[in-house]
CSV table of C-alpha atoms in Angstrom, one decimal:
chain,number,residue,atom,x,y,z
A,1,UNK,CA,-46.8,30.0,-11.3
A,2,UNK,CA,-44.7,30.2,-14.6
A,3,UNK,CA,-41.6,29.3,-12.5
A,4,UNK,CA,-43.4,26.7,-10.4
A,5,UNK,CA,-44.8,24.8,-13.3
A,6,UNK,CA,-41.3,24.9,-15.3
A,7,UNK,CA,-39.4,23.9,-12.1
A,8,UNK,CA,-42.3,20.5,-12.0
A,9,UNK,CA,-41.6,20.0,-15.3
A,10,UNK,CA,-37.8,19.7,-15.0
A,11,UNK,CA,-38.2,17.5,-12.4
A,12,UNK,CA,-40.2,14.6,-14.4
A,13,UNK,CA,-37.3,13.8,-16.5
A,14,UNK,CA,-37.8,16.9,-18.6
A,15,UNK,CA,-34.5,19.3,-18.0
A,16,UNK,CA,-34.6,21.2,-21.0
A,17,UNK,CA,-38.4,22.2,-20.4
A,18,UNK,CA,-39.8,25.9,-20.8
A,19,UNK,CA,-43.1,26.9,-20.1
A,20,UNK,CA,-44.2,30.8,-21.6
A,21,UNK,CA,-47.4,32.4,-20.2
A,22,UNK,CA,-49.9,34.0,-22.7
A,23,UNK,CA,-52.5,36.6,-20.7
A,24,UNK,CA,-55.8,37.7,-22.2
A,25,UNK,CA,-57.6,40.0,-20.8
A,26,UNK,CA,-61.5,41.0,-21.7
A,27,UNK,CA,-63.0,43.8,-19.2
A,28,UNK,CA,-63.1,42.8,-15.4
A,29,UNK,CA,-61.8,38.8,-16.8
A,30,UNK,CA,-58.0,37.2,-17.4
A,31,UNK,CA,-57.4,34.4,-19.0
A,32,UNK,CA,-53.6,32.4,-18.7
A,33,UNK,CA,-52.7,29.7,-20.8
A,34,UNK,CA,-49.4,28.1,-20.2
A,35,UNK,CA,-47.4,26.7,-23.2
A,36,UNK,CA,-45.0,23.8,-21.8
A,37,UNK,CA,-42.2,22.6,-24.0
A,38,UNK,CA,-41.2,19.6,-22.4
A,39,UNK,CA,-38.2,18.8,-25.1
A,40,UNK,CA,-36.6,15.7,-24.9
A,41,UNK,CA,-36.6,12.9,-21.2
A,42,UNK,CA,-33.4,12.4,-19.7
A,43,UNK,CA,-32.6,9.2,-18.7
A,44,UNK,CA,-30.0,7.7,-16.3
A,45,UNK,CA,-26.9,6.0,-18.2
A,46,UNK,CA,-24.9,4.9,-15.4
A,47,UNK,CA,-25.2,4.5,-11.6
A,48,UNK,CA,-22.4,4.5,-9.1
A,49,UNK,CA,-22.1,4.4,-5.2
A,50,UNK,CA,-19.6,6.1,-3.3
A,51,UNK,CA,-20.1,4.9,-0.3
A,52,UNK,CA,-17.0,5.1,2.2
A,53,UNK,CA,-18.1,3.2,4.9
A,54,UNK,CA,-18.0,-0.7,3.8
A,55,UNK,CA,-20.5,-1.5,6.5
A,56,UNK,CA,-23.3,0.8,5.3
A,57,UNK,CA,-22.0,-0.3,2.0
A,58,UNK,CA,-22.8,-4.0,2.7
A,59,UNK,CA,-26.5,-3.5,3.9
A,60,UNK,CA,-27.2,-1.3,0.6
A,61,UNK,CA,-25.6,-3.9,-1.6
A,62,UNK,CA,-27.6,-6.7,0.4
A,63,UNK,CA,-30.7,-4.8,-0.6
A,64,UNK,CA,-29.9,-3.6,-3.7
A,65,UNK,CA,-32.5,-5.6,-5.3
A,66,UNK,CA,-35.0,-2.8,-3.9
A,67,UNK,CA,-33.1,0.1,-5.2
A,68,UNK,CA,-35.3,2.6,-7.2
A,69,UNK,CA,-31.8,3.1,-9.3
A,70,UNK,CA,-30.9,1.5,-12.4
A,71,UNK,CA,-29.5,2.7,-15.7
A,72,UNK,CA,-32.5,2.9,-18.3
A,73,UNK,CA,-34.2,4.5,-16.4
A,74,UNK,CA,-35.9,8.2,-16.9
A,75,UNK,CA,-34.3,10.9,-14.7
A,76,UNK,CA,-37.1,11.7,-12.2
A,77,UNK,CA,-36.1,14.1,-9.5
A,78,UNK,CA,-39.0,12.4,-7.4
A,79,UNK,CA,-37.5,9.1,-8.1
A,80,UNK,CA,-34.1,9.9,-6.4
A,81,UNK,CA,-35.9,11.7,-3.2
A,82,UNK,CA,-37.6,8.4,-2.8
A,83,UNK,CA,-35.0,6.1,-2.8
A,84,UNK,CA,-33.1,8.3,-0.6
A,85,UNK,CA,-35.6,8.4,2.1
A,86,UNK,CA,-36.1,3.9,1.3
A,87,UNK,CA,-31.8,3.8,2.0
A,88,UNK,CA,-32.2,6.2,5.2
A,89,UNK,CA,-35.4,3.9,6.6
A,90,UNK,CA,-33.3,0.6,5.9
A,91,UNK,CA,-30.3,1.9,7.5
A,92,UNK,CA,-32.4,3.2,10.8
A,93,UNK,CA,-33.9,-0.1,10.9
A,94,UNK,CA,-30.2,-1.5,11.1
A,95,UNK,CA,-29.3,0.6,13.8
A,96,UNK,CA,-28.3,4.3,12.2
A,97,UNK,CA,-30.6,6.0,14.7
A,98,UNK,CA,-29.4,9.3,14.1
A,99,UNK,CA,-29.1,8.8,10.1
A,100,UNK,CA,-31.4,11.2,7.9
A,101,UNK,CA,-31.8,11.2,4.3
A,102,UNK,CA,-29.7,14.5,4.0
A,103,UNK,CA,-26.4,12.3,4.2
A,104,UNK,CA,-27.1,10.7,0.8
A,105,UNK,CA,-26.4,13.2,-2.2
A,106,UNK,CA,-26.5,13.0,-6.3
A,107,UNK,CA,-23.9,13.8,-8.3
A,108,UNK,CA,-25.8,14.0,-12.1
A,109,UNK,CA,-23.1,15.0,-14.9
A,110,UNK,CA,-24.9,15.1,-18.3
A,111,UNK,CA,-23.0,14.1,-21.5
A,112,UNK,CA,-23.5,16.9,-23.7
A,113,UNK,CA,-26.4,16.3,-26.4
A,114,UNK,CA,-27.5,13.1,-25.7
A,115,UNK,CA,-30.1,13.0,-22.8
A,116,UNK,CA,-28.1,10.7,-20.4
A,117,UNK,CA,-27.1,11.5,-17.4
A,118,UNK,CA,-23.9,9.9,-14.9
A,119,UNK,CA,-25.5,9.4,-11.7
A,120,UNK,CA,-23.3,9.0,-8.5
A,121,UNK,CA,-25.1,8.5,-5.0
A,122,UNK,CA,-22.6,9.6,-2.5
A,123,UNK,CA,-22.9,9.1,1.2
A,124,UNK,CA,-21.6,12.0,3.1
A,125,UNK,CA,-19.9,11.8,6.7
A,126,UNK,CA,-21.2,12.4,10.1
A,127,UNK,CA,-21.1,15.5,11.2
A,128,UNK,CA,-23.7,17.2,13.7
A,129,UNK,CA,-22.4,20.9,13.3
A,130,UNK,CA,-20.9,22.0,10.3
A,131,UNK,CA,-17.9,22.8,12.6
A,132,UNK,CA,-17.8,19.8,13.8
A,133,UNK,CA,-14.6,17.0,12.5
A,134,UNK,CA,-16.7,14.0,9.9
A,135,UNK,CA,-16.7,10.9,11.1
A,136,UNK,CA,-18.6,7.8,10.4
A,137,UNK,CA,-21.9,7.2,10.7
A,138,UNK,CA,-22.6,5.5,14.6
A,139,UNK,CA,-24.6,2.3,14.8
A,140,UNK,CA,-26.4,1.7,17.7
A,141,UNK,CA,-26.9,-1.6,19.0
A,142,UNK,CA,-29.8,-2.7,21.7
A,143,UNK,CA,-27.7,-3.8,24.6
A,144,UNK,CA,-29.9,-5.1,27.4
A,145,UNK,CA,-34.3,-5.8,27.7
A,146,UNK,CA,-35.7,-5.4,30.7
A,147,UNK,CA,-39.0,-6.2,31.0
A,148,UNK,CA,-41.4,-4.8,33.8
A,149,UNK,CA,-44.5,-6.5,34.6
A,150,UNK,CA,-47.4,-5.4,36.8
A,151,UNK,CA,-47.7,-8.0,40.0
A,152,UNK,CA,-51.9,-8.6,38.7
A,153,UNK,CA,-50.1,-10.1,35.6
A,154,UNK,CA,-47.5,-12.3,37.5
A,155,UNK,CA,-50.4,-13.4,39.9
A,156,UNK,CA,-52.2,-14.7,37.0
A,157,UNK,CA,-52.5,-18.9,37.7
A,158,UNK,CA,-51.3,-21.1,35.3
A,159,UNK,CA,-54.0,-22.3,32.5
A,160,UNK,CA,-56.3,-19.4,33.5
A,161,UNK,CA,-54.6,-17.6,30.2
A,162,UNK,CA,-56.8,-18.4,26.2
């Protein structure tokens, strides 16, 4: 519990938080009280994309008024998952049908006692194995629509439809 609550913690901005566990213990009953010492937020100084491929490149910079990212910002480890898995939906919806959210990493380099962190959001290459050559990410396009109808529906006259 120590470890999960510390871990939490660090994750909401807090990097430099510890948590110490104090047990009491009175017959048959124990009591724990967690101490948190959150210390000082982190927040994001800069943001960069390394982003190889120029056409995935071009549909996050056409949306980048959504991004979750922007320098001010506090460093919230929830933050980041979430706009990873916002970038992975967008990029299915334009045709990445075998893109998943484990192809976008963080690079965070802190500068040393100042609570800002260097964020980089790097989009790694395609690779289904890890023995397997990268490449870049396939798009798929829709190439024909057929469209099968029942003969009751066809049969339907015209003007009978509200």
């Amino acid at each position: 519990s120590q470890e999960v609550i510390e871990i939490a913690v660090r994750n909401m901005v807090y990097m430099g938080a510890t948590v110490h566990l104090d047990k009491k213990s009175k017959k048959n009953k124990l009591k724990l009280a967690y101490r948190i010492h959150a210390g000082h937020p982190y927040r994001v100084r800069h943001v960069v994309y390394d982003i190889d491929d120029w056409v995935i490149s071009n549909y996050m910079r056409q949306d980048s008024a959504q991004s979750l990212l922007a320098p001010g910002m506090l460093f919230d480890v929830n933050v980041l998952d979430t706009e990873r898995q916002r970038i992975t939906k967008l990029l299915q919806n334009k045709g990445y049908y075998k893109f998943n959210k484990d192809f976008l990493v963080y690079q965070a380099d802190t500068a040393r006692n100042t609570y800002l962190v260097d964020l980089t959001l790097r989009l790694l290459p395609y690779q289904r194995r890890k023995e397997d050559l990268p490449r870049k990410h396939r798009q798929y396009k829709v190439g024909e629509v057929n469209f099968l109808a029942d003969d009751e529906i066809m049969s339907v006259q015209e003007g009978t439809l509200e």
